[in-house]
Coordinates of C-alpha atoms in Angstrom, one line a residue:
Chain A
X1 CA -14.4 -26.7 -9.0
X2 CA -12.5 -28.9 -11.7
X3 CA -9.7 -27.0 -12.7
X4 CA -9.1 -26.4 -16.5
X5 CA -6.6 -23.5 -16.7
X6 CA -4.5 -21.4 -14.0
X7 CA -3.7 -17.5 -15.2
X8 CA -0.6 -16.5 -13.2
X9 CA -0.3 -12.8 -11.9
X10 CA 2.4 -11.1 -14.4
X11 CA 4.5 -9.9 -11.3
X12 CA 4.9 -13.1 -9.8
X13 CA 4.9 -15.0 -13.5
X14 CA 7.9 -12.3 -14.1
X15 CA 9.6 -12.8 -10.6
X16 CA 9.6 -16.6 -11.4
X17 CA 11.6 -15.9 -14.6
X18 CA 13.8 -13.7 -13.3
X19 CA 14.7 -16.9 -10.5
X20 CA 14.9 -19.6 -12.6
X21 CA 17.0 -19.3 -15.3
X22 CA 19.2 -21.5 -17.6
X23 CA 23.3 -21.1 -17.8
X24 CA 22.9 -18.3 -20.8
X25 CA 20.6 -16.4 -18.5
X26 CA 17.4 -16.7 -19.9
X27 CA 14.3 -18.1 -18.6
X28 CA 13.9 -21.8 -17.8
X29 CA 10.5 -23.2 -18.5
X30 CA 10.8 -26.5 -16.6
X31 CA 12.6 -25.1 -13.7
X32 CA 9.8 -22.4 -13.5
X33 CA 6.8 -24.9 -13.8
X34 CA 8.4 -27.1 -11.1
X35 CA 8.7 -24.1 -9.2
X36 CA 5.1 -23.7 -9.4
X37 CA 3.8 -27.3 -8.7
X38 CA 6.5 -27.0 -5.5
X39 CA 4.5 -24.0 -4.4
X40 CA 1.2 -25.6 -4.6
X41 CA 2.4 -28.4 -3.2
X42 CA 3.7 -27.0 -0.5
X43 CA 1.1 -24.4 0.5
X44 CA -2.0 -25.5 -0.6
X45 CA -2.4 -22.8 -2.8
X46 CA -0.8 -20.5 -5.5
X47 CA 0.6 -17.6 -3.9
X48 CA 4.6 -17.2 -4.7
X49 CA 6.2 -16.2 -1.4
X50 CA 8.7 -13.3 -3.1
X51 CA 5.5 -11.6 -4.9
X52 CA 2.7 -12.6 -2.1
X53 CA 0.5 -12.7 -5.3
X54 CA -1.3 -15.4 -7.2
X55 CA -3.5 -15.4 -9.8
X56 CA -7.0 -16.7 -11.1
X57 CA -8.3 -20.1 -12.9
X58 CA -10.7 -20.9 -15.2
X59 CA -12.7 -24.2 -14.3
X60 CA -15.7 -26.1 -14.1
X61 CA -18.5 -26.2 -11.0
X62 CA -18.6 -30.5 -10.1
X63 CA -20.1 -29.6 -6.9
X64 CA -22.3 -26.8 -4.8
X65 CA -22.9 -26.7 -1.2
X66 CA -26.1 -26.6 0.3
X67 CA -26.0 -23.3 1.6
X68 CA -23.6 -21.9 -0.9
X69 CA -24.6 -18.1 -1.6
X70 CA -22.5 -17.9 -5.3
X71 CA -25.3 -19.3 -7.9
X72 CA -23.8 -21.2 -9.7
X73 CA -24.9 -24.8 -11.1
X74 CA -22.6 -28.4 -11.9
X75 CA -21.5 -27.7 -15.4
X76 CA -21.0 -24.4 -14.5
X77 CA -17.7 -22.8 -17.0
X78 CA -16.5 -19.9 -14.2
X79 CA -13.6 -17.7 -13.7
X80 CA -12.8 -16.9 -10.1
X81 CA -13.1 -13.5 -9.5
X82 CA -10.9 -14.2 -6.1
X83 CA -6.9 -14.3 -6.6
X84 CA -5.6 -17.6 -6.2
X85 CA -3.7 -16.8 -2.5
X86 CA -7.2 -17.6 -1.3
X87 CA -8.2 -20.6 -3.2
X88 CA -7.5 -23.9 -1.9
X89 CA -5.9 -26.3 -5.2
X90 CA -5.0 -29.5 -5.8
X91 CA -2.8 -30.3 -9.1
X92 CA -3.3 -33.9 -10.3
X93 CA -1.6 -33.4 -13.6
X94 CA 1.5 -31.9 -12.9
X95 CA 0.8 -29.3 -15.7
X96 CA 1.9 -31.6 -18.4
X97 CA 0.5 -29.6 -20.6
X98 CA 3.1 -26.2 -19.9
X99 CA 5.7 -25.3 -21.2
X100 CA 6.9 -22.7 -18.4
X101 CA 7.0 -19.8 -20.7
X102 CA 3.6 -18.2 -20.3
X103 CA 1.0 -16.6 -17.6
X104 CA -1.6 -19.2 -19.1
X105 CA -1.0 -22.6 -17.5
X106 CA -3.3 -25.5 -18.6
X107 CA -4.0 -27.5 -15.8
X108 CA -6.3 -30.3 -14.4
X109 CA -7.2 -30.7 -10.8
X110 CA -9.4 -29.5 -8.1
X111 CA -10.1 -25.9 -6.2
X112 CA -12.6 -25.0 -3.5
X113 CA -14.6 -21.3 -3.4
X114 CA -16.4 -20.0 -0.1
X115 CA -19.5 -18.5 0.1
X116 CA -17.5 -15.0 -0.1
X117 CA -15.7 -15.6 -3.3
X118 CA -16.6 -14.1 -6.1
X119 CA -16.7 -16.3 -10.1
X120 CA -18.3 -15.1 -12.9
X121 CA -19.8 -17.3 -15.8
X122 CA -17.7 -17.5 -19.2
X123 CA -19.2 -15.2 -22.1
X124 CA -20.5 -16.9 -25.0
X125 CA -19.0 -14.2 -27.6
X126 CA -15.6 -14.6 -26.4
X127 CA -13.0 -16.9 -26.6
X128 CA -12.4 -18.3 -23.2
X129 CA -9.1 -17.4 -22.9
X130 CA -9.7 -13.8 -24.0
X131 CA -12.1 -13.7 -21.4
X132 CA -9.9 -15.0 -18.5
X133 CA -7.3 -12.5 -19.4
X134 CA -9.5 -9.4 -19.0
X135 CA -11.0 -10.9 -16.1
X136 CA -8.1 -11.3 -14.4
X137 CA -7.3 -7.4 -14.1
X138 CA -11.1 -6.2 -14.5
X139 CA -10.3 -4.5 -10.6
X140 CA -8.3 -1.7 -12.5
X141 CA -10.8 -0.1 -14.6
X142 CA -13.9 -0.3 -12.4
X143 CA -11.7 1.6 -9.7
X144 CA -10.1 3.7 -12.5
X145 CA -13.7 5.0 -13.8
X146 CA -14.5 5.4 -10.2
X147 CA -11.8 7.8 -9.2
X148 CA -11.9 9.5 -12.8
X149 CA -15.3 10.6 -12.0
X150 CA -14.8 12.1 -8.8
X151 CA -13.3 14.5 -10.6
X152 CA -13.9 17.2 -13.7
X153 CA -12.7 16.9 -16.9
X154 CA -9.4 15.6 -15.3
X155 CA -6.2 14.5 -16.9
X156 CA -5.1 10.9 -16.2
X157 CA -1.9 9.1 -16.8
X158 CA -1.8 5.5 -17.1
X159 CA 2.1 4.3 -16.1
X160 CA 1.9 1.1 -18.5
X161 CA -0.7 1.7 -20.5
X162 CA -0.1 -0.8 -23.7
X163 CA -0.5 -3.5 -20.9
X164 CA -3.7 -5.8 -19.8
X165 CA -4.9 -3.7 -16.9
X166 CA -3.2 -0.4 -18.2
X167 CA -5.1 -0.4 -22.0
X168 CA -8.7 -1.0 -20.1
X169 CA -7.4 1.4 -17.6
X170 CA -6.9 3.9 -20.6
X171 CA -10.1 3.2 -22.2
X172 CA -12.2 3.3 -18.8
X173 CA -10.5 7.0 -18.4
X174 CA -11.9 7.9 -21.2
X175 CA -15.5 6.1 -20.6
X176 CA -15.7 8.4 -17.2
X177 CA -14.6 11.5 -18.1
X178 CA -11.0 12.2 -18.6
X179 CA -10.3 15.2 -20.8
X180 CA -7.1 14.0 -21.6
X181 CA -5.4 10.4 -21.0
X182 CA -1.8 9.7 -21.1
X183 CA 0.1 6.5 -21.8
X184 CA 3.3 6.0 -20.5
X185 CA 5.2 2.9 -22.0
X186 CA 9.2 2.0 -21.3
X187 CA 10.3 1.5 -25.3
X188 CA 9.7 2.8 -28.5
X189 CA 8.1 -0.8 -29.7
X190 CA 5.0 -0.5 -26.9
X191 CA 4.5 3.1 -27.9
X192 CA 4.2 2.2 -31.5
X193 CA 1.6 -0.7 -30.7
X194 CA -0.1 1.8 -28.1
X195 CA 0.0 4.8 -30.4
X196 CA -1.9 2.2 -32.7
X197 CA -4.2 1.3 -30.6
X198 CA -5.8 4.9 -30.3
X199 CA -6.1 4.5 -26.5
X200 CA -4.3 7.6 -25.4
X201 CA -4.5 11.4 -26.1
X202 CA -0.8 11.1 -26.4
X203 CA 2.1 8.4 -25.9
X204 CA 5.1 8.9 -23.5
X205 CA 7.9 7.1 -23.3
X206 CA 9.6 7.0 -19.9
X207 CA 11.5 4.8 -17.9
X208 CA 8.8 4.8 -14.8
X209 CA 11.0 3.9 -12.1
X210 CA 13.2 7.3 -12.8
X211 CA 10.8 9.8 -10.8
X212 CA 12.5 13.3 -12.6
X213 CA 12.5 11.3 -15.9
X214 CA 9.0 10.2 -15.8
X215 CA 7.6 13.8 -14.4
X216 CA 9.1 15.5 -17.5
X217 CA 7.5 13.1 -20.1
X218 CA 3.9 13.2 -18.9
X219 CA 4.4 17.0 -18.2
X220 CA 5.8 17.1 -21.9
X221 CA 2.7 15.2 -22.7
X222 CA -0.1 17.5 -21.1
X223 CA 0.4 16.6 -17.4
X224 CA 0.7 16.5 -14.4
X225 CA -2.2 14.0 -14.2
X226 CA -5.2 14.5 -11.5
X227 CA -5.1 10.8 -11.6
X228 CA -2.2 8.8 -12.1
X229 CA -3.1 4.9 -12.5
X230 CA 0.0 2.6 -12.0
X231 CA -0.4 -0.7 -13.7
X232 CA 3.5 -1.5 -14.3
X233 CA 4.7 -5.1 -12.5
X234 CA 8.5 -4.1 -11.9
X235 CA 9.4 -2.4 -8.2
X236 CA 10.2 1.3 -7.4
X237 CA 7.8 3.4 -9.6
X238 CA 6.4 4.9 -6.6
X239 CA 7.8 8.4 -6.6
X240 CA 7.7 9.1 -10.1
X241 CA 3.9 8.2 -10.2
X242 CA 3.8 10.8 -7.3
X243 CA 6.2 13.5 -8.5
X244 CA 3.9 13.0 -11.6
X245 CA 0.8 13.9 -10.0
X246 CA -1.0 17.5 -9.0
X247 CA -1.4 18.4 -5.9
X248 CA -5.1 17.2 -4.7
X249 CA -4.7 14.4 -7.4
X250 CA -4.6 10.7 -6.8
X251 CA -2.4 7.7 -7.7
X252 CA -3.8 4.6 -7.9
X253 CA -1.8 1.8 -7.6
X254 CA -2.4 -1.6 -9.3
X255 CA 1.0 -3.2 -9.6
X256 CA 2.0 -5.5 -6.8
X257 CA 5.4 -4.9 -7.0
X258 CA 4.4 -1.6 -5.2
X259 CA 6.1 -0.8 -1.9
X260 CA 3.8 0.5 1.1
X261 CA 6.8 2.3 2.7
X262 CA 7.9 3.2 -0.6
X263 CA 4.9 5.0 -1.5
X264 CA 4.0 6.4 2.0
X265 CA 7.0 8.1 2.1
X266 CA 7.6 9.4 -0.7
X267 CA 5.0 11.3 -0.6
X268 CA 5.4 12.4 2.7
X269 CA 9.2 13.4 1.5
X270 CA 7.9 14.7 -1.5
X271 CA 5.5 17.3 0.8
X272 CA 3.1 15.7 -1.7
X273 CA -0.7 16.3 -0.6
X274 CA -2.2 13.5 -3.0
X275 CA -4.6 10.4 -2.4
X276 CA -2.8 7.3 -2.7
X277 CA -4.9 4.1 -3.4
X278 CA -4.4 0.4 -2.9
X279 CA -5.7 -1.0 -5.9
X280 CA -8.5 -3.1 -4.3
X281 CA -8.9 -5.9 -6.8
X282 CA -13.2 -5.8 -6.0
X283 CA -15.1 -2.8 -7.2
X284 CA -19.0 -4.2 -7.9
X285 CA -19.6 -5.6 -11.9
X286 CA -16.5 -5.5 -13.0
X287 CA -15.9 -8.3 -14.8
X288 CA -19.1 -7.4 -16.9
X289 CA -17.6 -3.4 -17.3
X290 CA -14.0 -4.5 -18.2
X291 CA -15.5 -6.7 -20.9
X292 CA -17.8 -3.9 -22.3
X293 CA -14.4 -2.5 -22.9
X294 CA -13.0 -5.0 -24.7
X295 CA -15.9 -5.5 -26.5
X296 CA -16.3 -1.8 -27.5
X297 CA -12.7 -0.6 -28.0
X298 CA -10.7 -2.6 -31.1
X299 CA -7.8 -1.3 -29.6
X300 CA -8.1 -2.5 -26.4
X301 CA -9.1 -6.1 -28.0
X302 CA -5.9 -6.2 -30.4
X303 CA -3.3 -5.4 -27.5
X304 CA -5.6 -8.4 -25.5
X305 CA -4.9 -10.5 -28.2
X306 CA -1.4 -10.0 -29.2
X307 CA -0.9 -11.5 -26.0
X308 CA -2.7 -15.2 -25.6
Chain B
X1 CA 21.0 21.3 10.4
X2 CA 23.2 20.4 13.5
X3 CA 21.4 17.0 14.5
X4 CA 20.0 17.3 18.3
X5 CA 17.9 14.2 18.4
X6 CA 16.4 11.2 16.2
X7 CA 13.1 10.2 16.5
X8 CA 13.0 6.9 15.0
X9 CA 9.8 5.3 13.2
X10 CA 8.3 2.8 15.8
X11 CA 7.9 -0.5 13.4
X12 CA 11.6 0.3 12.6
X13 CA 13.0 0.7 16.5
X14 CA 10.6 -2.5 17.6
X15 CA 12.2 -3.9 14.3
X16 CA 15.9 -3.4 15.7
X17 CA 14.7 -4.3 19.3
X18 CA 13.4 -8.0 18.0
X19 CA 16.7 -8.5 16.0
X20 CA 19.3 -7.2 18.5
X21 CA 19.0 -9.3 21.7
X22 CA 20.9 -10.5 24.9
X23 CA 21.5 -14.0 25.3
X24 CA 18.3 -14.0 27.5
X25 CA 16.0 -12.9 24.8
X26 CA 15.8 -9.3 25.6
X27 CA 16.6 -5.9 24.0
X28 CA 20.5 -5.5 23.5
X29 CA 20.9 -1.5 23.6
X30 CA 24.5 -1.1 22.6
X31 CA 23.4 -3.8 19.9
X32 CA 20.6 -1.7 19.2
X33 CA 23.0 1.2 18.9
X34 CA 25.6 0.1 17.0
X35 CA 23.2 -1.3 14.4
X36 CA 21.5 2.3 13.8
X37 CA 24.8 3.3 13.6
X38 CA 25.5 0.8 10.8
X39 CA 22.7 1.8 9.1
X40 CA 23.3 5.3 8.9
X41 CA 27.4 4.5 8.0
X42 CA 26.6 2.5 5.1
X43 CA 23.2 4.4 3.7
X44 CA 23.8 8.0 4.6
X45 CA 20.7 8.1 6.3
X46 CA 18.7 6.0 8.5
X47 CA 16.1 3.8 6.7
X48 CA 16.0 0.4 8.5
X49 CA 16.4 -2.2 5.7
X50 CA 14.0 -4.8 7.0
X51 CA 11.1 -1.7 7.7
X52 CA 12.0 0.5 4.8
X53 CA 10.6 3.3 7.5
X54 CA 13.1 6.0 9.1
X55 CA 11.8 8.8 11.5
X56 CA 12.6 11.9 11.8
X57 CA 14.9 14.4 13.7
X58 CA 15.3 17.7 15.5
X59 CA 17.8 20.4 15.2
X60 CA 19.3 23.8 14.5
X61 CA 19.6 25.0 11.1
X62 CA 23.3 26.1 10.7
X63 CA 23.3 27.3 7.1
X64 CA 20.2 28.0 4.5
X65 CA 20.8 27.6 0.7
X66 CA 20.1 31.1 -1.2
X67 CA 17.1 29.5 -3.0
X68 CA 16.1 27.7 -0.4
X69 CA 12.4 28.3 -0.3
X70 CA 11.5 26.5 3.3
X71 CA 11.5 30.3 4.8
X72 CA 14.5 29.0 8.3
X73 CA 17.2 31.1 9.5
X74 CA 20.0 30.1 10.5
X75 CA 19.6 29.2 14.7
X76 CA 15.7 28.3 14.0
X77 CA 14.9 25.1 16.2
X78 CA 12.8 22.9 13.9
X79 CA 11.8 19.7 13.7
X80 CA 12.1 17.9 10.0
X81 CA 8.4 16.3 8.6
X82 CA 10.3 14.4 5.5
X83 CA 11.2 10.8 6.9
X84 CA 14.9 10.4 7.6
X85 CA 14.8 7.9 5.1
X86 CA 15.3 11.0 2.7
X87 CA 17.1 12.9 4.8
X88 CA 21.1 12.6 4.2
X89 CA 22.5 12.3 7.8
X90 CA 26.2 12.0 9.3
X91 CA 26.3 11.1 13.2
X92 CA 29.6 12.1 14.8
X93 CA 29.4 11.4 18.4
X94 CA 28.7 7.4 18.4
X95 CA 25.0 7.9 19.7
X96 CA 27.0 7.8 23.3
X97 CA 24.2 10.1 25.2
X98 CA 21.6 6.9 24.0
X99 CA 21.2 3.5 25.3
X100 CA 19.4 2.2 22.8
X101 CA 16.4 1.3 24.8
X102 CA 13.9 4.5 23.2
X103 CA 12.6 5.2 19.8
X104 CA 13.9 9.1 21.1
X105 CA 17.6 9.2 20.3
X106 CA 19.8 12.1 21.7
X107 CA 22.8 12.6 18.7
X108 CA 25.3 15.0 17.5
X109 CA 25.7 15.1 13.8
X110 CA 24.7 16.6 10.9
X111 CA 21.6 16.4 8.3
X112 CA 21.0 17.8 5.3
X113 CA 17.1 19.3 4.0
X114 CA 15.7 20.1 0.1
X115 CA 14.0 22.2 -1.5
X116 CA 10.8 20.1 -1.6
X117 CA 11.7 18.6 2.2
X118 CA 9.3 20.3 5.5
X119 CA 10.9 21.4 8.3
X120 CA 8.3 22.9 11.1
X121 CA 9.5 25.7 14.2
X122 CA 9.0 23.3 17.6
X123 CA 6.7 25.6 19.7
X124 CA 7.4 27.6 22.5
X125 CA 4.7 26.1 25.1
X126 CA 5.4 22.7 24.7
X127 CA 8.5 20.5 25.9
X128 CA 10.6 20.2 22.5
X129 CA 10.5 16.2 23.3
X130 CA 6.5 16.3 23.4
X131 CA 6.4 18.1 20.0
X132 CA 8.8 16.3 18.2
X133 CA 7.1 12.6 19.6
X134 CA 3.6 14.9 18.1
X135 CA 5.0 15.8 14.9
X136 CA 6.4 12.4 13.8
X137 CA 2.8 10.8 13.6
X138 CA 0.8 14.4 12.8
X139 CA -0.1 13.2 9.0
X140 CA -2.5 10.1 10.7
X141 CA -4.7 12.6 12.4
X142 CA -4.7 15.2 9.6
X143 CA -5.7 12.5 7.0
X144 CA -8.2 11.1 9.6
X145 CA -10.2 14.0 10.0
X146 CA -10.1 14.6 6.4
X147 CA -11.2 11.0 5.8
X148 CA -14.0 11.4 8.0
X149 CA -15.5 14.7 6.9
X150 CA -16.7 12.5 3.4
X151 CA -18.8 10.6 5.6
X152 CA -22.2 11.4 7.2
X153 CA -21.8 11.3 10.9
X154 CA -19.7 7.9 10.7
X155 CA -18.3 5.0 12.9
X156 CA -14.8 5.4 12.8
X157 CA -12.6 2.5 14.7
X158 CA -8.9 3.2 15.5
X159 CA -7.1 -0.1 16.0
X160 CA -4.1 0.8 17.7
X161 CA -6.4 3.5 19.7
X162 CA -3.9 4.0 23.0
X163 CA -0.5 4.2 20.5
X164 CA 0.5 8.2 19.7
X165 CA -0.8 8.0 16.3
X166 CA -3.9 6.0 17.6
X167 CA -5.2 8.6 20.6
X168 CA -4.3 11.4 17.8
X169 CA -6.5 9.8 15.1
X170 CA -9.2 8.9 17.7
X171 CA -9.3 12.9 18.5
X172 CA -9.3 13.6 15.2
X173 CA -12.0 11.8 14.2
X174 CA -14.4 12.9 17.3
X175 CA -12.7 16.5 16.1
X176 CA -14.3 15.7 12.4
X177 CA -17.6 14.8 13.4
X178 CA -17.7 11.0 13.9
X179 CA -20.8 9.5 14.9
X180 CA -19.1 6.8 17.4
X181 CA -15.5 6.2 18.0
X182 CA -14.2 3.1 18.6
X183 CA -10.7 2.2 19.8
X184 CA -8.9 -1.4 19.6
X185 CA -6.1 -2.3 21.8
X186 CA -4.3 -5.9 21.7
X187 CA -4.5 -5.9 26.0
X188 CA -6.0 -5.0 29.3
X189 CA -3.9 -2.7 30.3
X190 CA -3.8 -0.5 27.5
X191 CA -8.1 -0.8 27.5
X192 CA -8.0 0.6 30.9
X193 CA -5.2 3.8 29.8
X194 CA -7.3 4.1 26.6
X195 CA -10.9 4.6 29.1
X196 CA -9.3 6.7 31.3
X197 CA -7.9 9.0 28.7
X198 CA -11.5 9.0 27.2
X199 CA -10.8 9.4 23.6
X200 CA -13.2 7.0 22.5
X201 CA -16.6 5.6 22.9
X202 CA -16.0 2.1 23.1
X203 CA -13.0 0.1 23.2
X204 CA -12.4 -3.4 22.4
X205 CA -9.7 -5.3 23.4
X206 CA -8.4 -8.0 20.6
X207 CA -5.8 -9.4 18.4
X208 CA -5.5 -7.2 14.9
X209 CA -4.3 -10.3 13.4
X210 CA -6.8 -12.3 13.6
X211 CA -9.6 -11.0 11.2
X212 CA -12.7 -12.5 12.7
X213 CA -11.7 -11.8 16.1
X214 CA -11.0 -8.3 15.2
X215 CA -14.2 -7.7 13.5
X216 CA -16.5 -9.5 16.3
X217 CA -14.9 -7.2 18.6
X218 CA -15.7 -4.2 16.4
X219 CA -19.1 -4.8 16.1
X220 CA -20.1 -5.7 19.6
X221 CA -18.2 -2.1 20.1
X222 CA -20.6 -0.9 18.0
X223 CA -19.0 -1.4 14.0
X224 CA -18.8 -2.3 11.7
X225 CA -17.1 1.1 10.5
X226 CA -17.7 3.4 8.0
X227 CA -13.9 4.3 8.1
X228 CA -11.1 1.9 10.0
X229 CA -7.6 3.6 10.7
X230 CA -5.0 1.0 11.2
X231 CA -2.0 2.1 13.4
X232 CA -0.3 -1.1 14.7
X233 CA 3.2 -1.5 14.2
X234 CA 2.9 -5.5 13.5
X235 CA 2.2 -7.3 10.6
X236 CA -0.6 -9.0 9.4
X237 CA -3.7 -6.5 10.6
X238 CA -4.7 -6.4 7.1
X239 CA -7.5 -8.8 6.4
X240 CA -8.7 -7.8 10.1
X241 CA -9.2 -4.3 9.3
X242 CA -11.2 -5.0 5.9
X243 CA -13.1 -7.2 7.8
X244 CA -13.9 -5.0 10.3
X245 CA -15.3 -2.3 7.5
X246 CA -19.0 -1.8 6.3
X247 CA -19.0 -2.3 1.8
X248 CA -18.6 1.3 0.7
X249 CA -16.3 2.5 3.4
X250 CA -12.2 3.2 3.9
X251 CA -9.3 1.9 5.5
X252 CA -6.7 3.6 6.3
X253 CA -3.6 2.2 6.1
X254 CA -0.6 3.7 8.6
X255 CA 1.5 1.4 9.9
X256 CA 4.6 0.9 7.8
X257 CA 4.3 -3.2 8.5
X258 CA 1.5 -2.9 6.2
X259 CA 1.8 -5.2 3.5
X260 CA 0.4 -3.8 0.1
X261 CA -0.1 -7.5 -1.8
X262 CA -2.4 -8.9 1.6
X263 CA -4.4 -5.2 1.4
X264 CA -5.0 -5.7 -2.0
X265 CA -5.3 -9.2 -2.3
X266 CA -6.8 -9.6 1.2
X267 CA -10.0 -7.0 0.0
X268 CA -10.6 -8.6 -3.2
X269 CA -10.9 -11.8 -1.9
X270 CA -13.6 -11.3 1.0
X271 CA -15.1 -9.2 -2.0
X272 CA -15.2 -5.9 0.1
X273 CA -15.5 -3.1 -1.7
X274 CA -13.9 -0.8 0.6
X275 CA -11.4 2.4 0.0
X276 CA -7.9 1.7 0.6
X277 CA -5.4 4.6 1.3
X278 CA -2.0 4.1 1.6
X279 CA -1.6 7.0 4.8
X280 CA 0.7 9.7 2.9
X281 CA 2.5 11.3 6.1
X282 CA 1.9 15.0 4.6
X283 CA -1.4 16.7 4.8
X284 CA -1.3 20.3 4.3
X285 CA -1.1 22.1 7.9
X286 CA -0.7 18.9 9.6
X287 CA 1.7 19.3 12.3
X288 CA -0.3 22.8 13.9
X289 CA -3.8 20.3 13.5
X290 CA -1.7 17.5 15.7
X291 CA -0.4 20.1 18.0
X292 CA -3.8 21.9 18.5
X293 CA -5.3 18.2 19.1
X294 CA -2.5 17.7 22.1
X295 CA -3.4 21.0 23.5
X296 CA -7.3 20.5 23.3
X297 CA -7.3 17.1 24.7
X298 CA -6.2 15.7 28.2
X299 CA -6.3 11.9 27.7
X300 CA -3.9 12.2 24.6
X301 CA -1.6 14.4 26.2
X302 CA -1.3 12.2 28.9
X303 CA -0.5 8.9 26.4
X304 CA 1.9 11.2 25.1
X305 CA 4.0 11.5 27.8
X306 CA 3.7 8.5 29.4
X307 CA 5.5 7.3 26.3
X308 CA 8.4 9.9 26.7

């Protein structure tokens, strides 16, 4: 593939911004760009050594292996739905078109997909940047819908409900039969945005890293939840998510900032009989489903367009 | 509680042994003991800073809060089933009775349980060390049984089948209706042990960190599995577990060495539609169930007794 654009994983980009700062503490875009170039040069792929995460890319098919099962043609414009951490990548333009201040990285270079990779065509009816931004998190709404359908009219809480995977997960929860959806956000600004988007039956403001505060806020909004979906990219949200979920409920962790041991030991330590899922980014049909949610919900589309 | 014995988490103990070595590279027991003392002194609890994990303890109830819901009496001899990472602990004997060469740590000191902690009485019919060793991993067989029951006559693979949680999980899988159980071990020695224990229909030798080798070994033994249970305490087994599991199957990660991002991105990168569970150490009735498996399976009991 000829690469046109990288879309960095949000947890990875935040980590790079936090690490590479100017004298006044603000993010240093040039240093962030150089850090990405260094990672790709040394690892042969974009994998943040701290977060372990990557992102995805958009490009045009340059060459197709004779036995490739991917169904692609030379000239197809596609997004890769396999992580950048598993995609051999060479950058050839030093990322000159990127200021290091956004997860969306214009780039020229090439990448290689394998027979078990996934790539999806970019739809004609939506701007490419918007489609890419949706596809980047399309595993979250698909898995949320699947889990919500396993319960009878459940209460569903989405932590980080105003974000990309969060807003799609709220739309998916309602689509899949949730009786009540609760969106949790960290600040009143985001609460206003999420309320205006009309994606949640209730919006709660709480610090997801404070388990007692989070559980109290969710309870006041109609919880505890049968299904809790964690979509925030900050560490330390495991305990709160568990505490805000009913016995017999399910917590789905989509954040790459999730600590496996904090989740496992937190549930044990709270004697919480909850099912905890590692958010698998692949569910068959996930890209089409996420795009259909975007097309069908102006609130989702509005939240995505703000971020482009 | 007056503390009598700590049982360190296996991943934590291995990490301490690897880090604190004598000049010839062998584990230095005195240095391991000092490391545990330092951790408890600085953190107020036994939580390995590298692995994030702890273990459990045995002791005698010294005092019961007026409103405690735990149903304990002063003088009860109990094991805590909540992680040491969540248990305030003071050690008062400098661990003089421990040589630093085993996960079982004789200790004198005190610990505090909370209203949402779990403690189980130590049964009279089994040696206390044996019961403690079983209770330490009792979440694994209970959750394995629950997941196996969700499938119709599944193939179940347990990676690390000759270990503590592994042997119990194999017994639980058969008990819960598995059509075929496969135990994976790293060496022929362990294969001989596991075959003699008669806990698995097939025993395969493979390096679980090598995805292709692991998947091939499991396939030859009757896989891929509907349910794969990861019970080995080494990093890097996520990809192999995913690759050795059928589409629509479930992987349960019990190892504290599991990387959340490696699991999430590995499944996505392989386009693997598998459910991935964080192994929750708490399932109601887990201690009694694990002890009943030990009593009912001489093979399990033999593998546990070897390790005391």
